Amino acid sequence: MNFDLTEEQAMIRDLIHDFADAEVAPGAVDRDRTGHFPVEVFEKLAKLGLMGLPFPEQYGGGGADTISFAIVVEELSRVCASTGITYSAHVSLGGAPLALFGTEEQKAAYLTPLCRGDYLGAFGLTEPDAGSDAGGTRTTAVRTGDQWVISGSKCFITNASYARNLALTAVTDRSKGTSGISAFIVPTNAPGFTTHCNYEKMGLHASNTTELVLEEVAVPLENLLGKEGNGFKQFLAVLDGGRIGIAAMGVGIAQGAYDKSLRYAKQRKQFGRTLSAFQAIQFKLADMAMNIELARTMVYKAAWLKDQGRPFKKEAAMAKLFATEMCMKVCDQAVQIHGGYGYMKEYEVERFMRDAKLLEIGEGTSEIQRLVIAAQIGC
Ligand SMILES: Cc1cc2nc3c(=O)[nH]c(=O)nc-3n(C[C@H](O)[C@H](O)[C@H](O)COP(=O)(O)OP(=O)(O)OC[C@H]3O[C@@H](n4cnc5c(N)ncnc54)[C@H](O)[C@@H]3O)c2cc1C
């Protein structure tokens, strides 16, 4: 067993660590205030060749592994979780369904531009009445002649305003239950397709979260992704990988909150001593450091299993559950260590706390992760 990063992983970590500090951190407070979407950051990430990092080089990807992807998500989230989730969703929800289930033609046509960073990837599963219970999908796709006609709506979809195509689920045969759900690649400029971006969110203000409305959107038969009736199964498999991304976000946000807290505790003086001289504060920082390290190790393990082609569903759910709940606790303690200043936007840890909450909800809530783990351990 070897806990060291490979030379390539370490190189990617150094590159993205410096990039996050120099290019992403400086505007994060403003973007949280204004909601400005950081297109310019993604153009630079594309120039660095990171937008298709874990995908095969033949489609313009970086041919890197899932651990490297997790490192990039972690480092971006360390300074700006909105940037972290945009990148994570682009790769693990936008690109992954195409890489896993696309035909050669589909990969060439749709995965390659994602790897180049021409536009962002997105994934439409959730509906107003089908969240945790994704099997309750109501959007329909009806085969008429040489096309599929899709009608329905999706909610809370990340990145769709910046996507030219996205994969989504629709019911093709209601009588078959979840085996009657299929996946489609849909151009966002197709007649009848509208994207709305009107949510007022608790956090992640600089990420793009949208509602999709599809009114008889016609796509060619070849836009079916994978086999007819396999859409539900495919998207659950995509979510297993996506959970590694959300877990990495948890590690990154927690690391950012911890770094700020340690620095603050060493500077701030009360009762004639720095906060870091008080054992009560030392214990908080020690717990934070320990839990971040444990979560990171679990994220890397889940990513490593995925890279070995071995089952990783249980480990991805464990990593997501542990890292995201840990992250909320670390952010709470970070605000506490900062005292009244922690409650102020200027010190940033309140933003980390607001952003972190989504991690316990998206890509399967904490309750759903416990259900997944329970099923995996044979309950
Ligand atoms: C900012 C943001 C970005 C998102 N991005 C995307 C995206 O890109 N693509 C996409 O498809 N979706 C996306 N989502 C949707 C997200 O995945 C769902 O919100 C999530 O799966 C929960 O679904 P729900 O909101 O309908 O909650 P519900 O399913 O209604 O759950 C409400 C509560 O009930 C609990 N619950 C539900 N069922 C059970 C059960 N069986 N046992 C125990 N407890 C249960 C839940 O854990 C939760 O606490 C995003 C959401 C947000 C907020």
Short mmCIF file of C-alpha atoms and ligand atoms in Angstrom, two decimals:
data_model
loop_
_atom_site.label_atom_id
_atom_site.label_comp_id
_atom_site.label_asym_id
_atom_site.label_seq_id
_atom_site.Cartn_x
_atom_site.Cartn_y
_atom_site.Cartn_z
CA MET A 1 0.00 0.00 0.00
CA ASN A 2 1.30 3.45 -0.94
CA PHE A 3 -0.27 6.67 0.37
CA ASP A 4 1.90 8.98 -1.74
CA LEU A 5 0.45 10.78 -4.71
CA THR A 6 2.00 9.79 -8.03
CA GLU A 7 4.25 12.31 -9.74
CA GLU A 8 1.41 13.28 -12.10
CA GLN A 9 -1.13 13.65 -9.28
CA ALA A 10 1.30 15.80 -7.27
CA MET A 11 2.00 17.96 -10.33
CA ILE A 12 -1.72 18.50 -10.90
CA ARG A 13 -2.19 19.33 -7.20
CA ASP A 14 0.58 21.96 -7.27
CA LEU A 15 -0.76 23.46 -10.49
CA ILE A 16 -4.36 23.74 -9.30
CA HIS A 17 -3.39 24.85 -5.79
CA ASP A 18 -1.50 27.84 -7.18
CA PHE A 19 -4.20 28.51 -9.78
CA ALA A 20 -6.92 28.49 -7.09
CA ASP A 21 -4.98 30.98 -4.95
CA ALA A 22 -4.05 33.27 -7.83
CA GLU A 23 -7.09 33.14 -10.11
CA VAL A 24 -10.09 31.88 -8.15
CA ALA A 25 -9.74 33.13 -4.58
CA PRO A 26 -9.42 36.87 -5.29
CA GLY A 27 -12.94 37.30 -6.77
CA ALA A 28 -14.76 34.77 -4.58
CA VAL A 29 -16.20 37.26 -2.07
CA ASP A 30 -17.48 39.56 -4.84
CA ARG A 31 -18.97 36.70 -6.81
CA ASP A 32 -20.80 35.52 -3.70
CA ARG A 33 -22.29 39.03 -3.38
CA THR A 34 -23.12 39.64 -7.04
CA GLY A 35 -23.76 36.13 -8.32
CA HIS A 36 -21.34 36.76 -11.22
CA PHE A 37 -20.66 33.44 -12.96
CA PRO A 38 -16.88 33.03 -13.40
CA VAL A 39 -16.74 32.30 -17.15
CA GLU A 40 -13.21 33.70 -17.22
CA VAL A 41 -12.01 31.10 -14.68
CA PHE A 42 -13.34 28.28 -16.83
CA GLU A 43 -11.67 29.71 -19.93
CA LYS A 44 -8.38 29.58 -18.05
CA LEU A 45 -9.05 26.05 -16.77
CA ALA A 46 -9.70 25.06 -20.40
CA LYS A 47 -6.34 26.55 -21.45
CA LEU A 48 -4.68 24.46 -18.71
CA GLY A 49 -6.34 21.38 -20.23
CA LEU A 50 -8.31 20.60 -17.07
CA MET A 51 -11.89 20.67 -18.37
CA GLY A 52 -11.70 17.07 -19.62
CA LEU A 53 -9.12 15.90 -17.08
CA PRO A 54 -10.25 12.30 -16.44
CA PHE A 55 -11.49 11.54 -19.96
CA PRO A 56 -9.53 9.69 -22.67
CA GLU A 57 -7.06 11.73 -24.72
CA GLN A 58 -8.72 10.58 -27.97
CA TYR A 59 -11.69 12.84 -27.09
CA GLY A 60 -9.49 15.73 -26.04
CA GLY A 61 -9.38 14.70 -22.38
CA GLY A 62 -6.37 14.65 -20.09
CA GLY A 63 -6.29 10.87 -19.61
CA ALA A 64 -5.82 11.43 -15.86
CA ASP A 65 -7.38 9.43 -13.05
CA THR A 66 -10.26 10.07 -10.64
CA ILE A 67 -7.88 10.94 -7.78
CA SER A 68 -6.54 13.82 -9.90
CA PHE A 69 -10.11 14.94 -10.63
CA ALA A 70 -10.90 14.87 -6.88
CA ILE A 71 -7.78 16.93 -6.17
CA VAL A 72 -8.86 19.61 -8.65
CA VAL A 73 -12.38 19.75 -7.16
CA GLU A 74 -10.93 19.96 -3.65
CA GLU A 75 -8.50 22.76 -4.48
CA LEU A 76 -11.09 24.87 -6.31
CA SER A 77 -13.62 24.37 -3.48
CA ARG A 78 -10.98 25.33 -0.90
CA VAL A 79 -11.26 28.91 -2.11
CA CYS A 80 -14.61 29.06 -3.95
CA ALA A 81 -17.21 26.31 -3.68
CA SER A 82 -19.25 27.81 -6.54
CA THR A 83 -16.30 27.23 -8.85
CA GLY A 84 -15.81 23.77 -7.33
CA ILE A 85 -19.37 22.61 -7.95
CA THR A 86 -19.40 24.02 -11.48
CA TYR A 87 -16.24 22.08 -12.34
CA SER A 88 -17.37 18.93 -10.53
CA ALA A 89 -20.77 18.91 -12.27
CA HIS A 90 -19.18 19.66 -15.65
CA VAL A 91 -16.94 16.58 -15.41
CA SER A 92 -18.80 14.07 -13.29
CA LEU A 93 -22.38 14.82 -14.36
CA GLY A 94 -21.90 16.45 -17.78
CA GLY A 95 -19.06 14.44 -19.27
CA ALA A 96 -19.38 11.12 -17.42
CA PRO A 97 -22.71 9.93 -18.92
CA LEU A 98 -21.28 10.49 -22.41
CA ALA A 99 -17.98 8.77 -21.57
CA LEU A 100 -19.71 5.82 -19.91
CA PHE A 101 -22.66 5.23 -22.23
CA GLY A 102 -22.12 7.22 -25.44
CA THR A 103 -21.42 5.67 -28.84
CA GLU A 104 -18.19 6.61 -30.60
CA GLU A 105 -20.14 9.17 -32.66
CA GLN A 106 -21.76 10.66 -29.53
CA LYS A 107 -18.44 10.90 -27.72
CA ALA A 108 -16.80 12.60 -30.70
CA ALA A 109 -19.71 15.02 -31.10
CA TYR A 110 -20.53 15.82 -27.45
CA LEU A 111 -17.68 14.76 -25.13
CA THR A 112 -14.91 16.39 -27.18
CA PRO A 113 -16.30 19.96 -26.90
CA LEU A 114 -16.75 19.43 -23.15
CA CYS A 115 -13.12 18.35 -22.83
CA ARG A 116 -12.05 21.43 -24.83
CA GLY A 117 -14.16 23.59 -22.52
CA ASP A 118 -16.25 25.02 -25.41
CA TYR A 119 -19.23 24.95 -23.05
CA LEU A 120 -20.17 23.36 -19.73
CA GLY A 121 -21.65 19.94 -19.09
CA ALA A 122 -24.93 19.42 -17.23
CA PHE A 123 -27.18 16.57 -16.17
CA GLY A 124 -30.97 16.68 -15.81
CA LEU A 125 -32.41 14.11 -13.44
CA THR A 126 -34.29 15.97 -10.68
CA GLU A 127 -37.89 17.08 -11.26
CA PRO A 128 -40.30 19.04 -9.08
CA ASP A 129 -41.94 15.76 -7.94
CA ALA A 130 -38.97 13.42 -8.39
CA GLY A 131 -35.97 14.26 -6.20
CA SER A 132 -34.63 11.48 -3.96
CA ASP A 133 -37.16 9.25 -5.69
CA ALA A 134 -35.74 9.73 -9.20
CA GLY A 135 -37.81 6.75 -10.33
CA GLY A 136 -40.81 9.09 -10.14
CA THR A 137 -39.67 10.91 -13.30
CA ARG A 138 -42.61 12.47 -15.16
CA THR A 139 -40.88 13.93 -18.20
CA THR A 140 -41.83 11.80 -21.21
CA ALA A 141 -40.18 10.95 -24.51
CA VAL A 142 -42.45 9.66 -27.28
CA ARG A 143 -41.03 8.07 -30.41
CA THR A 144 -42.67 9.59 -33.49
CA GLY A 145 -41.20 8.60 -36.85
CA ASP A 146 -37.49 9.35 -36.86
CA GLN A 147 -37.41 11.39 -33.66
CA TRP A 148 -38.09 11.43 -29.95
CA VAL A 149 -40.44 14.17 -28.70
CA ILE A 150 -39.66 15.14 -25.10
CA SER A 151 -42.02 17.05 -22.78
CA GLY A 152 -41.72 17.88 -19.10
CA SER A 153 -39.58 19.85 -16.69
CA LYS A 154 -36.44 19.50 -14.56
CA CYS A 155 -35.43 21.54 -11.54
CA PHE A 156 -32.20 22.55 -9.75
CA ILE A 157 -29.99 21.67 -12.74
CA THR A 158 -26.39 22.87 -12.39
CA ASN A 159 -24.66 24.59 -15.36
CA ALA A 160 -27.51 24.34 -17.89
CA SER A 161 -27.40 28.05 -18.86
CA TYR A 162 -23.81 27.46 -19.99
CA ALA A 163 -24.41 24.09 -21.71
CA ARG A 164 -25.07 23.64 -25.43
CA ASN A 165 -26.19 20.05 -24.90
CA LEU A 166 -27.08 18.07 -21.81
CA ALA A 167 -28.12 14.57 -20.87
CA LEU A 168 -31.50 14.11 -19.20
CA THR A 169 -33.93 11.36 -18.30
CA ALA A 170 -37.45 10.83 -19.63
CA VAL A 171 -40.02 8.05 -19.42
CA THR A 172 -40.26 6.06 -22.65
CA ASP A 173 -42.54 3.31 -21.31
CA ARG A 174 -44.54 4.08 -18.18
CA SER A 175 -45.69 0.44 -17.78
CA LYS A 176 -42.11 -0.71 -17.07
CA GLY A 177 -41.44 1.44 -13.98
CA THR A 178 -37.79 2.48 -13.65
CA SER A 179 -36.94 0.14 -16.56
CA GLY A 180 -39.06 2.41 -18.73
CA ILE A 181 -36.82 5.45 -18.16
CA SER A 182 -34.30 6.37 -20.86
CA ALA A 183 -31.55 8.96 -21.24
CA PHE A 184 -31.25 11.49 -24.06
CA ILE A 185 -28.79 14.09 -25.27
CA VAL A 186 -30.72 17.30 -25.79
CA PRO A 187 -29.44 20.53 -27.39
CA THR A 188 -30.36 23.46 -25.16
CA ASN A 189 -31.21 25.62 -28.20
CA ALA A 190 -33.77 23.14 -29.56
CA PRO A 191 -37.21 24.69 -30.24
CA GLY A 192 -39.41 24.21 -27.15
CA PHE A 193 -36.44 24.05 -24.71
CA THR A 194 -36.16 26.87 -22.19
CA THR A 195 -33.75 27.36 -19.32
CA HIS A 196 -34.67 29.58 -16.37
CA CYS A 197 -32.19 30.75 -13.76
CA ASN A 198 -34.31 32.46 -11.12
CA TYR A 199 -33.51 30.59 -7.92
CA GLU A 200 -32.48 32.64 -4.91
CA LYS A 201 -30.13 30.28 -3.09
CA MET A 202 -28.71 30.10 0.43
CA GLY A 203 -25.19 29.74 -0.96
CA LEU A 204 -23.16 28.80 -4.04
CA HIS A 205 -24.27 32.14 -5.43
CA ALA A 206 -21.79 32.10 -8.29
CA SER A 207 -22.88 28.67 -9.52
CA ASN A 208 -25.60 28.33 -12.15
CA THR A 209 -28.72 26.47 -10.99
CA THR A 210 -31.59 26.24 -13.44
CA GLU A 211 -35.06 25.04 -14.18
CA LEU A 212 -35.57 23.36 -17.55
CA VAL A 213 -38.87 23.37 -19.41
CA LEU A 214 -39.32 21.06 -22.40
CA GLU A 215 -42.36 21.61 -24.61
CA GLU A 216 -42.43 18.95 -27.31
CA VAL A 217 -38.69 19.14 -27.88
CA ALA A 218 -37.81 16.95 -30.89
CA VAL A 219 -34.43 15.20 -31.02
CA PRO A 220 -33.22 12.63 -33.60
CA LEU A 221 -33.39 8.92 -32.69
CA GLU A 222 -29.59 8.81 -32.42
CA ASN A 223 -29.75 11.16 -29.42
CA LEU A 224 -30.84 8.27 -27.22
CA LEU A 225 -27.94 7.77 -24.76
CA GLY A 226 -27.29 4.10 -24.00
CA LYS A 227 -30.04 1.53 -24.41
CA GLU A 228 -33.73 2.39 -24.30
CA GLY A 229 -34.99 1.66 -20.76
CA ASN A 230 -31.51 1.86 -19.18
CA GLY A 231 -31.58 5.57 -18.33
CA PHE A 232 -32.39 5.16 -14.66
CA LYS A 233 -29.64 2.59 -14.10
CA GLN A 234 -27.16 4.69 -16.09
CA PHE A 235 -27.85 7.83 -14.11
CA LEU A 236 -27.51 6.00 -10.79
CA ALA A 237 -24.08 4.82 -11.97
CA VAL A 238 -23.20 8.40 -12.93
CA LEU A 239 -24.23 9.57 -9.46
CA ASP A 240 -21.84 7.05 -7.84
CA GLY A 241 -18.97 8.86 -9.56
CA GLY A 242 -20.47 12.29 -8.92
CA ARG A 243 -20.49 11.57 -5.20
CA ILE A 244 -16.69 11.43 -5.24
CA GLY A 245 -16.79 14.98 -6.61
CA ILE A 246 -19.18 16.24 -3.93
CA ALA A 247 -17.13 14.49 -1.23
CA ALA A 248 -13.99 16.20 -2.59
CA MET A 249 -15.86 19.51 -2.39
CA GLY A 250 -16.53 18.76 1.29
CA VAL A 251 -12.82 18.20 1.92
CA GLY A 252 -11.94 21.38 0.04
CA ILE A 253 -14.43 23.69 1.75
CA ALA A 254 -13.48 22.26 5.14
CA GLN A 255 -9.77 22.75 4.38
CA GLY A 256 -10.43 26.37 3.41
CA ALA A 257 -12.42 27.03 6.59
CA TYR A 258 -9.75 25.30 8.71
CA ASP A 259 -6.87 27.25 7.11
CA LYS A 260 -8.62 30.54 7.86
CA SER A 261 -9.42 29.45 11.41
CA LEU A 262 -5.85 28.37 12.21
CA ARG A 263 -4.48 31.66 10.85
CA TYR A 264 -7.05 33.68 12.79
CA ALA A 265 -6.47 31.74 16.04
CA LYS A 266 -2.75 32.50 15.85
CA GLN A 267 -3.35 36.24 15.35
CA ARG A 268 -6.34 37.15 17.48
CA LYS A 269 -5.55 37.97 21.10
CA GLN A 270 -7.93 37.87 24.05
CA PHE A 271 -7.00 37.86 27.75
CA GLY A 272 -3.45 38.72 26.65
CA ARG A 273 -2.94 35.50 24.67
CA THR A 274 -3.63 34.32 21.15
CA LEU A 275 -6.75 32.19 20.73
CA SER A 276 -4.48 29.31 19.70
CA ALA A 277 -3.02 29.31 23.22
CA PHE A 278 -6.39 28.26 24.66
CA GLN A 279 -6.82 24.52 24.87
CA ALA A 280 -10.52 24.80 23.98
CA ILE A 281 -9.56 26.33 20.62
CA GLN A 282 -6.64 23.93 20.10
CA PHE A 283 -9.03 20.99 20.50
CA LYS A 284 -11.40 22.42 17.91
CA LEU A 285 -8.52 22.88 15.44
CA ALA A 286 -7.17 19.39 16.19
CA ASP A 287 -10.57 17.83 15.54
CA MET A 288 -10.92 19.80 12.32
CA ALA A 289 -7.48 18.70 11.06
CA MET A 290 -8.16 15.07 11.98
CA ASN A 291 -11.58 14.90 10.33
CA ILE A 292 -10.40 16.59 7.14
CA GLU A 293 -7.57 14.07 6.85
CA LEU A 294 -9.94 11.14 7.43
CA ALA A 295 -12.38 12.42 4.80
CA ARG A 296 -9.62 13.04 2.25
CA THR A 297 -8.32 9.50 2.73
CA MET A 298 -11.83 8.11 2.14
CA VAL A 299 -12.28 10.24 -0.98
CA TYR A 300 -8.99 8.99 -2.39
CA LYS A 301 -9.94 5.38 -1.56
CA ALA A 302 -13.27 5.63 -3.39
CA ALA A 303 -11.55 7.32 -6.35
CA TRP A 304 -8.79 4.70 -6.38
CA LEU A 305 -11.31 1.83 -6.40
CA LYS A 306 -13.11 3.50 -9.33
CA ASP A 307 -9.81 3.85 -11.19
CA GLN A 308 -9.06 0.13 -10.62
CA GLY A 309 -12.42 -0.73 -12.22
CA ARG A 310 -13.52 -2.23 -8.90
CA PRO A 311 -16.90 -1.73 -7.18
CA PHE A 312 -16.94 1.65 -5.42
CA LYS A 313 -20.64 2.39 -4.79
CA LYS A 314 -20.41 1.84 -1.01
CA GLU A 315 -17.13 3.72 -0.62
CA ALA A 316 -18.36 6.67 -2.73
CA ALA A 317 -21.50 6.93 -0.58
CA MET A 318 -19.40 6.67 2.61
CA ALA A 319 -16.98 9.31 1.36
CA LYS A 320 -19.82 11.64 0.39
CA LEU A 321 -21.71 11.16 3.64
CA PHE A 322 -18.68 11.48 5.90
CA ALA A 323 -16.97 14.34 4.05
CA THR A 324 -20.09 16.47 3.70
CA GLU A 325 -21.30 16.08 7.29
CA MET A 326 -17.73 16.65 8.47
CA CYS A 327 -17.59 19.79 6.31
CA MET A 328 -20.72 21.28 7.91
CA LYS A 329 -19.27 20.65 11.39
CA VAL A 330 -15.89 22.14 10.46
CA CYS A 331 -17.55 25.26 9.00
CA ASP A 332 -19.66 25.64 12.14
CA GLN A 333 -16.51 25.46 14.28
CA ALA A 334 -14.70 27.86 11.94
CA VAL A 335 -17.40 30.49 12.52
CA GLN A 336 -17.18 29.80 16.27
CA ILE A 337 -13.41 30.28 16.35
CA HIS A 338 -13.81 33.61 14.53
CA GLY A 339 -16.41 34.75 17.09
CA GLY A 340 -18.46 37.79 15.98
CA TYR A 341 -16.15 38.35 13.01
CA GLY A 342 -17.03 34.88 11.79
CA TYR A 343 -20.61 36.03 11.44
CA MET A 344 -19.48 38.81 9.08
CA LYS A 345 -19.07 38.27 5.35
CA GLU A 346 -15.61 39.81 5.30
CA TYR A 347 -14.06 36.81 7.07
CA GLU A 348 -15.54 34.38 4.52
CA VAL A 349 -16.18 31.45 6.84
CA GLU A 350 -19.93 32.22 6.87
CA ARG A 351 -19.88 31.81 3.05
CA PHE A 352 -18.15 28.46 3.47
CA MET A 353 -20.88 27.41 5.89
CA ARG A 354 -23.72 28.47 3.55
CA ASP A 355 -22.05 26.80 0.57
CA ALA A 356 -21.36 23.61 2.50
CA LYS A 357 -25.02 22.91 3.26
CA LEU A 358 -25.75 21.96 -0.34
CA LEU A 359 -23.31 19.08 -0.10
CA GLU A 360 -25.61 17.23 2.31
CA ILE A 361 -28.46 17.59 -0.22
CA GLY A 362 -27.17 17.34 -3.81
CA GLU A 363 -26.41 14.05 -5.59
CA GLY A 364 -28.34 12.14 -2.98
CA THR A 365 -29.07 13.55 0.47
CA SER A 366 -27.33 12.25 3.59
CA GLU A 367 -30.42 10.11 4.27
CA ILE A 368 -30.15 8.57 0.80
CA GLN A 369 -26.41 7.89 1.31
CA ARG A 370 -27.30 5.98 4.49
CA LEU A 371 -29.87 3.97 2.52
CA VAL A 372 -27.25 3.20 -0.17
CA ILE A 373 -24.68 2.11 2.45
CA ALA A 374 -27.29 0.05 4.31
CA ALA A 375 -28.21 -1.79 1.09
CA GLN A 376 -24.52 -2.36 0.31
CA ILE A 377 -23.81 -3.91 3.72
CA GLY A 378 -26.72 -6.27 3.23
CA CYS A 379 -29.46 -4.74 5.40
C1 LIG B 1 -27.89 23.86 -5.80
C2 LIG B 1 -28.43 22.55 -6.29
C3 LIG B 1 -27.85 21.96 -7.42
C4 LIG B 1 -28.38 20.75 -7.92
N1 LIG B 1 -27.87 20.25 -9.11
C5 LIG B 1 -28.51 19.20 -9.69
C6 LIG B 1 -28.15 18.76 -11.03
O1 LIG B 1 -27.20 19.28 -11.64
N2 LIG B 1 -28.85 17.75 -11.59
C7 LIG B 1 -29.90 17.16 -10.96
O2 LIG B 1 -30.51 16.27 -11.54
N3 LIG B 1 -30.27 17.53 -9.69
C8 LIG B 1 -29.61 18.54 -9.07
N4 LIG B 1 -29.99 18.96 -7.81
C9 LIG B 1 -31.10 18.29 -7.15
C10 LIG B 1 -30.68 17.44 -5.94
O3 LIG B 1 -30.01 16.31 -6.36
C11 LIG B 1 -31.97 17.14 -5.15
O4 LIG B 1 -32.37 18.35 -4.54
C12 LIG B 1 -31.77 16.05 -4.13
O5 LIG B 1 -31.57 14.80 -4.74
C13 LIG B 1 -32.97 15.92 -3.14
O6 LIG B 1 -34.18 15.90 -3.80
P1 LIG B 1 -35.36 16.87 -3.33
O7 LIG B 1 -34.78 18.25 -3.30
O8 LIG B 1 -36.54 16.66 -4.22
O9 LIG B 1 -35.68 16.45 -1.86
P2 LIG B 1 -36.68 15.27 -1.39
O10 LIG B 1 -36.40 14.03 -2.16
O11 LIG B 1 -38.09 15.78 -1.41
O12 LIG B 1 -36.23 15.06 0.10
C14 LIG B 1 -36.63 15.89 1.20
C15 LIG B 1 -36.13 15.28 2.49
O13 LIG B 1 -36.69 13.98 2.68
C16 LIG B 1 -35.67 13.01 2.81
N5 LIG B 1 -36.06 11.74 2.18
C17 LIG B 1 -36.59 11.54 0.95
N6 LIG B 1 -36.78 10.23 0.74
C18 LIG B 1 -36.38 9.59 1.87
C19 LIG B 1 -36.32 8.22 2.26
N7 LIG B 1 -36.69 7.22 1.46
N8 LIG B 1 -35.86 7.93 3.51
C20 LIG B 1 -35.43 8.92 4.35
N9 LIG B 1 -35.46 10.23 4.03
C21 LIG B 1 -35.92 10.55 2.78
C22 LIG B 1 -34.47 13.61 2.11
O14 LIG B 1 -33.25 13.02 2.54
C23 LIG B 1 -34.60 15.07 2.48
O15 LIG B 1 -34.08 15.27 3.77
C24 LIG B 1 -29.45 20.12 -7.26
C25 LIG B 1 -29.99 20.70 -6.09
C26 LIG B 1 -29.50 21.90 -5.62
C27 LIG B 1 -30.14 22.51 -4.40
#
